[in-house]
Coordinates of C-alpha atoms and ligand atoms in Angstrom, one line a residue:
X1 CA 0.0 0.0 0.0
X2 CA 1.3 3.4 -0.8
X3 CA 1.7 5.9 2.0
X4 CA -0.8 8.1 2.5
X5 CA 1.7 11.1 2.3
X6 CA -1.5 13.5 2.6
X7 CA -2.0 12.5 6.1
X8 CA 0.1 14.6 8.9
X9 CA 0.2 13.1 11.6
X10 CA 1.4 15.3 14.8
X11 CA 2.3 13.5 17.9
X12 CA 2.5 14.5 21.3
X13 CA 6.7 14.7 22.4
X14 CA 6.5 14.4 25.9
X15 CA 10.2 15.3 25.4
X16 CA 9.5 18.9 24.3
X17 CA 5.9 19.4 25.8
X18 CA 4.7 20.0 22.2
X19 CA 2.6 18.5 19.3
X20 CA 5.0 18.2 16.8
X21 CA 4.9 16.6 13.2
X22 CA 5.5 13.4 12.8
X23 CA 8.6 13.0 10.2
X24 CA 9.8 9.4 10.5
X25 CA 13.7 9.2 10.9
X26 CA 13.7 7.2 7.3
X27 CA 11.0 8.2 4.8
X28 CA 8.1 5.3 5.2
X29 CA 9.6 3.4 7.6
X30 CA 8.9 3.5 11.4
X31 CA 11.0 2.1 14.3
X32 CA 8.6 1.6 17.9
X33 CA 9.9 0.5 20.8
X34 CA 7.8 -0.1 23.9
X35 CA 8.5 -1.1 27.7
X36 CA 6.9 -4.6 28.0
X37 CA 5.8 -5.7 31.3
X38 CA 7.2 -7.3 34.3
X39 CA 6.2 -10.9 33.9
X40 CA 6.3 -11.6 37.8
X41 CA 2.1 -11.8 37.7
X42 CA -0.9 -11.3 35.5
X43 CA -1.5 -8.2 33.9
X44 CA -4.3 -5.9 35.4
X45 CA -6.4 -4.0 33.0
X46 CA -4.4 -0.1 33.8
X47 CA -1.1 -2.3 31.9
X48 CA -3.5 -3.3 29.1
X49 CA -5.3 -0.3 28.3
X50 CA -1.2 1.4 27.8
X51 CA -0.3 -1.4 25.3
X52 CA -3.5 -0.8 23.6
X53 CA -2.6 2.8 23.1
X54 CA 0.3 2.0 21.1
X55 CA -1.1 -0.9 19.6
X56 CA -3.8 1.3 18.1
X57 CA -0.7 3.3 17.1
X58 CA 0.6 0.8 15.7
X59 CA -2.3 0.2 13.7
X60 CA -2.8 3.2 12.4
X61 CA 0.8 3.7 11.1
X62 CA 0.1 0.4 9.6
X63 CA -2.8 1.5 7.6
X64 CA -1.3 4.3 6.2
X65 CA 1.3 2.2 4.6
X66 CA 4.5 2.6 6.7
X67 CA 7.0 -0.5 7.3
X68 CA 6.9 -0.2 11.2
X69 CA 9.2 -2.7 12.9
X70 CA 7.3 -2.4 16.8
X71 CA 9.6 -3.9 19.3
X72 CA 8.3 -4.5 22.5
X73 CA 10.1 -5.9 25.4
X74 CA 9.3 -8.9 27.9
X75 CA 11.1 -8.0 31.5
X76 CA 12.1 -11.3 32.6
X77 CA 15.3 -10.6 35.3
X78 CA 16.5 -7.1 36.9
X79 CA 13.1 -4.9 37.6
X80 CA 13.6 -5.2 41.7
X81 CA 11.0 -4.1 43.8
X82 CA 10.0 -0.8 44.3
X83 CA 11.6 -0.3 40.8
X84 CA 14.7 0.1 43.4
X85 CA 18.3 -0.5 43.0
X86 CA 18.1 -3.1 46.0
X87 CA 15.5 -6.0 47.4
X88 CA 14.6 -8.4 45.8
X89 CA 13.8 -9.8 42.1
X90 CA 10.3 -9.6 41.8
X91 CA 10.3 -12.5 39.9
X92 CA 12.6 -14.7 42.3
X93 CA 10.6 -13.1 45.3
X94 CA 7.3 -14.6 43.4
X95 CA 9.3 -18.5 42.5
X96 CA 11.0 -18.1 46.2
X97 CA 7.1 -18.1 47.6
X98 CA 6.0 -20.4 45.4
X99 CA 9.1 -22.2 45.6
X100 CA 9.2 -23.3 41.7
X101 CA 12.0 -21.9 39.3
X102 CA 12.3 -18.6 38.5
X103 CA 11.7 -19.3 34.6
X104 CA 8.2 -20.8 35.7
X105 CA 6.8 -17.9 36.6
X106 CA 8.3 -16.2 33.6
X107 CA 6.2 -18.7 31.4
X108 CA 3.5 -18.6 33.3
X109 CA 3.0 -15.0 33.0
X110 CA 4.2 -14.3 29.6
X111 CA 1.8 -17.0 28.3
X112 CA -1.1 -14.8 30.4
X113 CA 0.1 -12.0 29.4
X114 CA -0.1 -12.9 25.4
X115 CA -3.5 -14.3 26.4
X116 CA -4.8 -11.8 27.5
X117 CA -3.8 -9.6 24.6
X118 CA -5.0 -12.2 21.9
X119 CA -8.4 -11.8 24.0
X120 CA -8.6 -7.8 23.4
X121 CA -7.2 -8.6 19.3
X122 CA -3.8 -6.8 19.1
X123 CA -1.4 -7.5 16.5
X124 CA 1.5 -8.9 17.9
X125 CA 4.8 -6.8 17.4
X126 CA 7.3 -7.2 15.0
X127 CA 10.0 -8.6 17.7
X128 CA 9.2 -9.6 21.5
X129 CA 12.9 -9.6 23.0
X130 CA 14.2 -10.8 26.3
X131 CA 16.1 -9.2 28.8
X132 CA 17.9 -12.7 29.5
X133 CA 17.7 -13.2 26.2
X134 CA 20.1 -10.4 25.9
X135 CA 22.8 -10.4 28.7
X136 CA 25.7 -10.0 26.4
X137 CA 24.3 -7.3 25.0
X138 CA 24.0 -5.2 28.3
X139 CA 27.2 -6.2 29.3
X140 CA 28.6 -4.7 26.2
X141 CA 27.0 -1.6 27.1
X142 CA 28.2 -1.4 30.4
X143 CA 31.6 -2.0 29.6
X144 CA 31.3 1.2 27.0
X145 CA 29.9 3.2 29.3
X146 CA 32.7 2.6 31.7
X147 CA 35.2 3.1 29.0
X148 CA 33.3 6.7 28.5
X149 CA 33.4 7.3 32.0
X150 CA 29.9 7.3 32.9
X151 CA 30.1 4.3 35.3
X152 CA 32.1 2.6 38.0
X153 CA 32.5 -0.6 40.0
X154 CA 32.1 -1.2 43.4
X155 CA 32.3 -4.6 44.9
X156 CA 31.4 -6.6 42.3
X157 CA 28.5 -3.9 41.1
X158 CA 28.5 -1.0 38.3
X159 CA 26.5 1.7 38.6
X160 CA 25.9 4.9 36.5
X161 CA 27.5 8.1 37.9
X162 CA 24.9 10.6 37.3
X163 CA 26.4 13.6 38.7
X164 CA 29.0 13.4 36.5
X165 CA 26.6 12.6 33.2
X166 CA 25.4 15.8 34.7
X167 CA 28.1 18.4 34.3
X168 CA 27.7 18.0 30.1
X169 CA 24.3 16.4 30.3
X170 CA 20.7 17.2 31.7
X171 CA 19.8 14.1 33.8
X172 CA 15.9 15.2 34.3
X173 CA 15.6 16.1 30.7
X174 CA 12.3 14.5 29.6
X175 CA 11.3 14.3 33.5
X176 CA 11.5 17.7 33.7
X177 CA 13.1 17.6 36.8
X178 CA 16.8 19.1 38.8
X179 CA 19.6 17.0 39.8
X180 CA 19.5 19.8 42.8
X181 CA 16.1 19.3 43.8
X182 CA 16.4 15.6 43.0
X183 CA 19.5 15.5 45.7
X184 CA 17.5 17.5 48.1
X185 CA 14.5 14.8 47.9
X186 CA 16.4 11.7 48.2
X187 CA 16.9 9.8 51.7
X188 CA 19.8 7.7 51.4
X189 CA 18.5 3.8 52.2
X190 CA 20.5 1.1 53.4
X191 CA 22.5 -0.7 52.1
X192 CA 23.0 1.9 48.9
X193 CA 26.1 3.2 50.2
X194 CA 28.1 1.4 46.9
X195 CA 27.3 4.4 45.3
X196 CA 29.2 7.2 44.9
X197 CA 25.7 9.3 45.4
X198 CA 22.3 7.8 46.1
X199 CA 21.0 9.3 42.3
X200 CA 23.3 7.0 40.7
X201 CA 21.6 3.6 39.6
X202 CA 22.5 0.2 39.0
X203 CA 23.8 -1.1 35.1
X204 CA 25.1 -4.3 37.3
X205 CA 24.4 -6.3 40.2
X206 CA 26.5 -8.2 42.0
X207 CA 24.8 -10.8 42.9
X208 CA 23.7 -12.2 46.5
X209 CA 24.2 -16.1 47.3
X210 CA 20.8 -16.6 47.3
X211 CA 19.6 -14.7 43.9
X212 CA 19.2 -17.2 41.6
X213 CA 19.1 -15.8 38.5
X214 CA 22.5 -14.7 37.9
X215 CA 25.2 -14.5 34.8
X216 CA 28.8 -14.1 34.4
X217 CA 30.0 -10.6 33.9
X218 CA 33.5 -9.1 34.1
X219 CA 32.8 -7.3 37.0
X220 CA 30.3 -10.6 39.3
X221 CA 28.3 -13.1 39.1
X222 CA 25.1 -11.1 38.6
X223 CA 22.0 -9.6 36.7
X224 CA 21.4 -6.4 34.9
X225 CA 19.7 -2.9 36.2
X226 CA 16.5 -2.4 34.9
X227 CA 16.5 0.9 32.6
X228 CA 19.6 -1.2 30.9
X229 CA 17.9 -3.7 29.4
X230 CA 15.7 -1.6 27.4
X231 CA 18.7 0.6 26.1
X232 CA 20.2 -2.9 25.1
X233 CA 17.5 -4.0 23.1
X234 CA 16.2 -1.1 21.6
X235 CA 19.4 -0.3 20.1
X236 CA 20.4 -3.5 18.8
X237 CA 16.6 -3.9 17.3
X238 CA 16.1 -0.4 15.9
X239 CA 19.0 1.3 16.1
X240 CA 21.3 4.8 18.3
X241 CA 18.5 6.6 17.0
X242 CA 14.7 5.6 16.4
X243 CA 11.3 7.7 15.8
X244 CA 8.8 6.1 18.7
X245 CA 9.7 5.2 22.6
X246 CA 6.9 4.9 24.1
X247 CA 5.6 3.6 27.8
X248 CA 2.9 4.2 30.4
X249 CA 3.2 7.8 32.0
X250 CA 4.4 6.2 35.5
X251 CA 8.1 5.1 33.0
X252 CA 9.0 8.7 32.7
X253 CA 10.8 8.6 35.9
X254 CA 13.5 6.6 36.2
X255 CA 13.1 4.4 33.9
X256 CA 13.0 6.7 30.9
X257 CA 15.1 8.9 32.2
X258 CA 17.9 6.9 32.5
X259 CA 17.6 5.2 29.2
X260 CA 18.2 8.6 27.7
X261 CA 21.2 8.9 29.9
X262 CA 22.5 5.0 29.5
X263 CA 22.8 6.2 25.4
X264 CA 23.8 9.5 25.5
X265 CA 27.0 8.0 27.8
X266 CA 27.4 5.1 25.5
X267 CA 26.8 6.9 21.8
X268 CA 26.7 10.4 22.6
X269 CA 22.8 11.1 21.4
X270 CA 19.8 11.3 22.3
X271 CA 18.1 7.7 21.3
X272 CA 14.8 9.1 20.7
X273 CA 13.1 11.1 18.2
X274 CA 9.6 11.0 19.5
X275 CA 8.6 10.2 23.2
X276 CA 5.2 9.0 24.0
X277 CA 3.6 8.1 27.0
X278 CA -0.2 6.5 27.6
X279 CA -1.6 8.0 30.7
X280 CA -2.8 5.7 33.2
X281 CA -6.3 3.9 34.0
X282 CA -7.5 4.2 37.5
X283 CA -10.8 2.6 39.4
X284 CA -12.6 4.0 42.1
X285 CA -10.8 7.1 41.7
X286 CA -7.2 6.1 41.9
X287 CA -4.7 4.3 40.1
X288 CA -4.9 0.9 38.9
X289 CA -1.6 -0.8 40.8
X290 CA -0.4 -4.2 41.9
X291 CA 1.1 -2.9 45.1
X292 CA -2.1 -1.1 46.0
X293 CA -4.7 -3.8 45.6
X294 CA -6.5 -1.7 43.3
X295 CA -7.0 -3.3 40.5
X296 CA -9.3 -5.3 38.3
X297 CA -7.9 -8.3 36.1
X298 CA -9.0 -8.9 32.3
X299 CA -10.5 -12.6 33.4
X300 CA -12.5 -10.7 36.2
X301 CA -14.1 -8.3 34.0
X302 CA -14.6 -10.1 31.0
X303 CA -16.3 -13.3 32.9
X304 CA -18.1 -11.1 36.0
X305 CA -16.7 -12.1 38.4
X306 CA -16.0 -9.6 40.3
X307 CA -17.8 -7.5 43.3
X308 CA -17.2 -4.0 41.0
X309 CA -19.6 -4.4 38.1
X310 CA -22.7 -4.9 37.5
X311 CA -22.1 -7.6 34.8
X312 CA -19.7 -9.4 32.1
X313 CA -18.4 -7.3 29.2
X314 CA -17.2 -8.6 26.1
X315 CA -13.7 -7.9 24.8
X316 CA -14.4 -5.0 22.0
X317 CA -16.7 -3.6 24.6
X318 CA -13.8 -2.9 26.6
X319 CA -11.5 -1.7 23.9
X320 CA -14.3 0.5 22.9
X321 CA -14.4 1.9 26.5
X322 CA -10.5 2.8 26.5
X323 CA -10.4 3.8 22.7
X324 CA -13.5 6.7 24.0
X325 CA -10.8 8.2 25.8
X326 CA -7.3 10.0 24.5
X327 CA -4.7 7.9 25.5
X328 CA -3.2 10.8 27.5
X329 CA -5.7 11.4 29.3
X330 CA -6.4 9.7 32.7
X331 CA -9.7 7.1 32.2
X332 CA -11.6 6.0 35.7
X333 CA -12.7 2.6 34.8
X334 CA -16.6 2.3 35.9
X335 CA -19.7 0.7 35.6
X336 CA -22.1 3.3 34.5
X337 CA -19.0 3.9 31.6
X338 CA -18.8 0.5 30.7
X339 CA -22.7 0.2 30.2
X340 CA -22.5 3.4 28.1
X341 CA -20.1 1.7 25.9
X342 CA -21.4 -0.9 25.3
X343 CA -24.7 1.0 24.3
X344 CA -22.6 2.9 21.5
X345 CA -20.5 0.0 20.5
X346 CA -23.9 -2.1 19.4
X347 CA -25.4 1.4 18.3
X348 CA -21.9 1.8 16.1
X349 CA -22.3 -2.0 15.0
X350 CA -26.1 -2.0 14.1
X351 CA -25.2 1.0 11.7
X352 CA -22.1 -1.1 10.2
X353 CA -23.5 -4.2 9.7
X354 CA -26.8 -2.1 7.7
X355 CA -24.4 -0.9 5.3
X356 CA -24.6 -3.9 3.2
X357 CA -28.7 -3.6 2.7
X358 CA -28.7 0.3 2.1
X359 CA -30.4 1.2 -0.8
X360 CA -28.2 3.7 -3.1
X361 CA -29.5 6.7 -5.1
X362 CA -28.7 9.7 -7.3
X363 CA -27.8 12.1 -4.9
X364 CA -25.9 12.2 -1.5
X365 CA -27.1 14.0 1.2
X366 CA -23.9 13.8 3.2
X367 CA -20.6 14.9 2.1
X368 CA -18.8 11.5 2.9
X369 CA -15.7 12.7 1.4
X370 CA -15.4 15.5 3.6
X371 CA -16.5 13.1 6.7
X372 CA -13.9 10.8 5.7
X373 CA -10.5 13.2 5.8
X374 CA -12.2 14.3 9.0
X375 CA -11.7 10.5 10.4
X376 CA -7.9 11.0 9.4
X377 CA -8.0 14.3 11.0
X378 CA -9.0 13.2 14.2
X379 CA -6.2 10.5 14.6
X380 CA -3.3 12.5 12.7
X381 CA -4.1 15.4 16.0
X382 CA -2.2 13.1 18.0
X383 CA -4.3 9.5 17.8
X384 CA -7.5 11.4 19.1
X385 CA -10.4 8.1 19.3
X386 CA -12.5 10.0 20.5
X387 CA -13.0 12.4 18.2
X388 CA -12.5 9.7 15.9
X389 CA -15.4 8.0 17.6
X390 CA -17.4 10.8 17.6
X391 CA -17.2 11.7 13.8
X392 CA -17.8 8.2 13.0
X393 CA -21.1 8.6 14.8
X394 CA -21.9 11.5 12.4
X395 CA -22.0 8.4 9.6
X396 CA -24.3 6.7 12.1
X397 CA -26.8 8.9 12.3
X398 CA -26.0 9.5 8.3
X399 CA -27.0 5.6 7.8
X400 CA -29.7 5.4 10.6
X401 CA -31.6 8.2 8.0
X402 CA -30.7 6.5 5.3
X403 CA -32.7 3.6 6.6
X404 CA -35.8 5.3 7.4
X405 CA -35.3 7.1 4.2
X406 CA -34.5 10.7 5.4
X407 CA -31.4 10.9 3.3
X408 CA -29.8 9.3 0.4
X409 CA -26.4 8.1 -0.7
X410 CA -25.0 7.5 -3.9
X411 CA -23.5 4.0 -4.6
X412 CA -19.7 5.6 -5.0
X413 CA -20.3 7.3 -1.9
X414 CA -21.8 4.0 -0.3
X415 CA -18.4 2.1 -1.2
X416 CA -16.4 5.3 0.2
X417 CA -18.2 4.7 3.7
X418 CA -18.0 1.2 3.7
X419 CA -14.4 1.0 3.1
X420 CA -13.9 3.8 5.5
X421 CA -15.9 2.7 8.3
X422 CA -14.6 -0.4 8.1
X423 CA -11.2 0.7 7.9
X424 CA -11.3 2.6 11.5
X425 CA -13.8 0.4 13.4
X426 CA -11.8 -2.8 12.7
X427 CA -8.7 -2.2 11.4
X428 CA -7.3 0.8 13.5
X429 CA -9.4 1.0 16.8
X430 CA -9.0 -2.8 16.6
X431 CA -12.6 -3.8 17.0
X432 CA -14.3 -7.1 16.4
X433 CA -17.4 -7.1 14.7
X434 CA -19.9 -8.9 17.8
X435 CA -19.4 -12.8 16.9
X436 CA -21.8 -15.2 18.2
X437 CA -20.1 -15.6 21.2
X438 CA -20.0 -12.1 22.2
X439 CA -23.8 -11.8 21.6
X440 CA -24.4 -14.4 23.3
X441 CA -22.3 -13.3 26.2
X442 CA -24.9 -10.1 26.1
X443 CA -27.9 -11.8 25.6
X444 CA -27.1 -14.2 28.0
X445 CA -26.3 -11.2 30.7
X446 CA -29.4 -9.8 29.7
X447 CA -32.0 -12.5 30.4
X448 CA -29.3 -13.2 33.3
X449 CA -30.5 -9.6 34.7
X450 CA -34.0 -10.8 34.5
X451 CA -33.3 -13.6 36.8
X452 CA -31.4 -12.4 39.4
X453 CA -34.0 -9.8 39.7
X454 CA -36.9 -12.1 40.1
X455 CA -34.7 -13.8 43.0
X456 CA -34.3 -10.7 44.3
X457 CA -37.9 -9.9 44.3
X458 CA -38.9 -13.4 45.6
X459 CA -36.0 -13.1 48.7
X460 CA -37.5 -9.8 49.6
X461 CA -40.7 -11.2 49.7
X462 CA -39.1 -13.8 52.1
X463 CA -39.8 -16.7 49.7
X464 CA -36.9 -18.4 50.0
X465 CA -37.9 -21.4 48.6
X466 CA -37.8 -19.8 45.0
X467 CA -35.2 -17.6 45.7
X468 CA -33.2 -21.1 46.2
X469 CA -34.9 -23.4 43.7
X470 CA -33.5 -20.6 40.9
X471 CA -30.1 -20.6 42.1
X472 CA -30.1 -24.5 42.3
X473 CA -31.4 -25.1 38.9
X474 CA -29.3 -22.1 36.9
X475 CA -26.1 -24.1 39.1
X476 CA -27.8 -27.6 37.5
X477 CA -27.1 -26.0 33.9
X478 CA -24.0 -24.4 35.4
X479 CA -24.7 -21.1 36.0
X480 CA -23.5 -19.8 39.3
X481 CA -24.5 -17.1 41.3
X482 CA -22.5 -15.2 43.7
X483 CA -24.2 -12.9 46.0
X484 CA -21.7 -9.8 46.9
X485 CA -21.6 -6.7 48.5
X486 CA -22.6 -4.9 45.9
X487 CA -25.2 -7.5 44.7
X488 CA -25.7 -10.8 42.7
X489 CA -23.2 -11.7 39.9
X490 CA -22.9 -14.9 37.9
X491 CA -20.7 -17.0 36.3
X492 CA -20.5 -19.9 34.0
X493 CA -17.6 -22.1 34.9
Ligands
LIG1 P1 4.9 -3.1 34.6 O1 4.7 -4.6 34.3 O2 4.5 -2.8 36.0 O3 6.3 -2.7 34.2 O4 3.8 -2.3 33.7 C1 3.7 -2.5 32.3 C2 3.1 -1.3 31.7 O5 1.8 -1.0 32.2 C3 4.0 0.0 31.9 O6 4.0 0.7 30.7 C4 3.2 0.8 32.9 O7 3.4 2.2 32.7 C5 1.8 0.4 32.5 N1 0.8 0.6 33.7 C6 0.9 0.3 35.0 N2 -0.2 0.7 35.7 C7 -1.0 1.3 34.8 C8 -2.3 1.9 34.9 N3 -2.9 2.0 36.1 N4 -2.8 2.5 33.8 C9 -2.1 2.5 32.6 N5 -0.9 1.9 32.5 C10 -0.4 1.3 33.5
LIG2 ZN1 11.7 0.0 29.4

């Protein structure tokens, strides 16, 4: 396909603050590089809704013709907790409690983790690399940064000396933050005192007896820093200097931060043409995290069971939720928001799937043209869905008149929307038109409603007999119910 060389595309640099446009590094090609997660435990649904940002990016440089080679990164070893330079492996603590190996949980999670994303339809990126599947690589780089004199060893560990990066550098560049204020905010923890300063961070770990994942190095037996890995990869995959880093919002700082560092002291530039980061999903109020507890996980929303919503949403329903929202702005996950969508997302799919049966005419009473560059419009300001969304519901309302013969469309301009619409819907917000199952799934939570309701009314009225007898019997055809806190859900496993 050619490129669409009349689209501009200007993209948010969270590196300057500014929209700028979008000129790949090569004409027509695009190299994307995006942190992966921490395969230590299942993805919650804040981690999906940032890899569906870019992999709506993704898309859409994909539709307009660019070669984009999207690399994005499995952490498998180095990401301690706290995202600190010392504890603990949060995938060794994970295998120490479950006491397997260290790789199992790696599988384990990795395996969920592409599950998961299979379940919401992404396209899979171009290269899925390692972090132990690159240990020479990082050593290589550590050793040149050494050379460059950006780093030193202490007992058996390297670490990146920041203040020195400093004097001909800006550490706090894309952050936006001062080394000053940065030394005047930092409490010095123990067992940090290797370091020369407690801003410095780790390229190398020396190794405890009882860390099991560990490699040879010239300096210990140990295991990479973090922000190194990325650095390692990224530049052996797409080069010293590529268009698109992106990462959730929470990345900036350290991780980002440092990977800017890590290859200015190793190559003398700036890796990064473009910086992009997907702000972050939050329920009840606050942000989606692990650590917190506050989170929701994909199984738990897509199957209902869970004590938050009201009922099971399908998949596209989901995507459709996030994709109403700008990926940089902040999205509470709800109830009430998830039923809305899922209103507009049939509303958006009875309107597509009528477009084969519309009758065609002499005239158009719509200028679909016009409508259409305005769908490019809306994603070349910066991937904007939901002004996207919202001028593809101008064609809904166009086709819904169609139907009851209000307007009329010509059979050029029919194809023109048909292409379109399908173009966006499916192909670049990444939406599935509803299969069977999924309508199913609906219908089924719809006469499920019904039920649950009628038990309700029956327990009120204190006839428990036939509040019972229709849980037993939806049980018999293995339904379950599960009465919570904030009411009845069901399940079918
Ligand atoms: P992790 O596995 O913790 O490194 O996270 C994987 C990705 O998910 C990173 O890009 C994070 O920025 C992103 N992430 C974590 N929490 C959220 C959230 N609540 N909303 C959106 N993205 C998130
Ligand atoms: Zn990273």
């Amino acid at each position: 396909m050619q490129i669409s060389t009349k689209q501009n595309i200007e993209i948010y640099n969270s590196l300057s603050g500014k929209k700028e446009q979008f000129k790949p590094i090569t004409d027509g090609y695009v190299g994307m590089y995006v942190c992966g997660p921490t395969v230590y435990s299942n993805v919650h649904l804040g981690n999906v809704r940032t890899f569906m940002s870019f992999d709506m990016i993704f898309r859409y440089l994909l539709h307009l013709g660019y070669k984009v080679r999207y690399v994005r990164n499995i952490t498998d070893a180095g990401h301690l907790e706290n995202d600190a330079d010392v504890g603990e492996d949060k995938i060794t603590k994970k295998a120490r409690l479950e006491a397997i190996e260290p790789m199992e949980i790696v599988q384990r999670y990795t395996v969920d983790f592409h599950n998961v994303l299979n379940t919401f339809n992404f396209l899979p990126p171009s290269i899925e690399p390692t972090a132990t599947g690159h240990i020479i690589e990082q050593i290589d780089l550590i050793q040149t940064i050494i050379d460059n004199g950006f780093g030193y060893e202490v007992n058996g560990s390297v670490y990146f000396d920041v203040h020195k990066y400093n004097q001909t550098n800006d550490y706090g560049i894309l952050s936006k933050r001062k080394l000053e204020d940065l030394i005047h905010n930092t409490r010095e923890l123990d067992g940090q005192s290797d370091k020369k300063n407690p801003q410095d961070f780790a390229l190398w770990k020396k190794a405890e007896p009882t860390h099991i994942m560990r490699w040879p190095s010239p300096w210990s037996d140990g295991f990479p820093g973090w922000h190194l890995e990325c650095t390692a990869m990224s530049t052996k995959y797409l080069g010293e200097y590529f268009d698109i880093h992106g990462g959730g919002m929470d990345l900036k700082f350290p991780h980002h931060e440092c990977e800017i560092a890590q290859n200015k002291a190793a190559k003398g530039k700036d890796p990064v043409k473009y910086w992009m980061h997907a702000n972050m999903l939050e329920l009840n109020g606050a942000r989606m995290s692990k650590s917190t507890g506050n989170y929701i996980n994909p199984a738990e929303l897509l199957s209902g069971q869970n004590d938050i919503m009201s009922k099971a949403y399908s998949p596209s329903v989901v995507r459709f939720f996030m994709m109403q929202a700008s990926y940089r702005s902040v999205l509470d996950l709800t109830d009430n928001g998830l039923l809305a969508s899922e209103k507009g997302f049939h509303k958006l799919l009875d309107a597509v799937n009528a477009l084969d049966t519309l009758p065609t005419s002499s005239t158009s009473t719509f200028n679909v043209s016009e409508w259409k560059q305005k769908c490019y419009d809306a994603m070349n300001d910066d991937f904007n869905t939901p002004i996207l969304i919202a001028t593809l519901f101008e064609a809904v309302k166009y086709i819904n008149q169609i139907k009851d013969e209000s307007a009329t469309i010509t059979k050029a301009d029919l194809e023109v929307l048909k292409n379109t619409i399908n173009s966006f819907v499916f192909d670049i917000l990444g939406l599935k038109n509803v299969s069977k199952d999924e309508k199913g799934t609906d219908k089924l939570s719809g006469a499920m409603d019904i039920l649950m309701k009628l038990r309700q009314e029956a327990k009120a009225n204190k006839d428990f007999a036939m509040s019972d007898k229709i849980r037993d019997e939806l049980a018999a055809v293995g339904i379950q119910l599960k009465d919570g806190r904030e009411g009845t859900t069901f399940s079918t496993n």
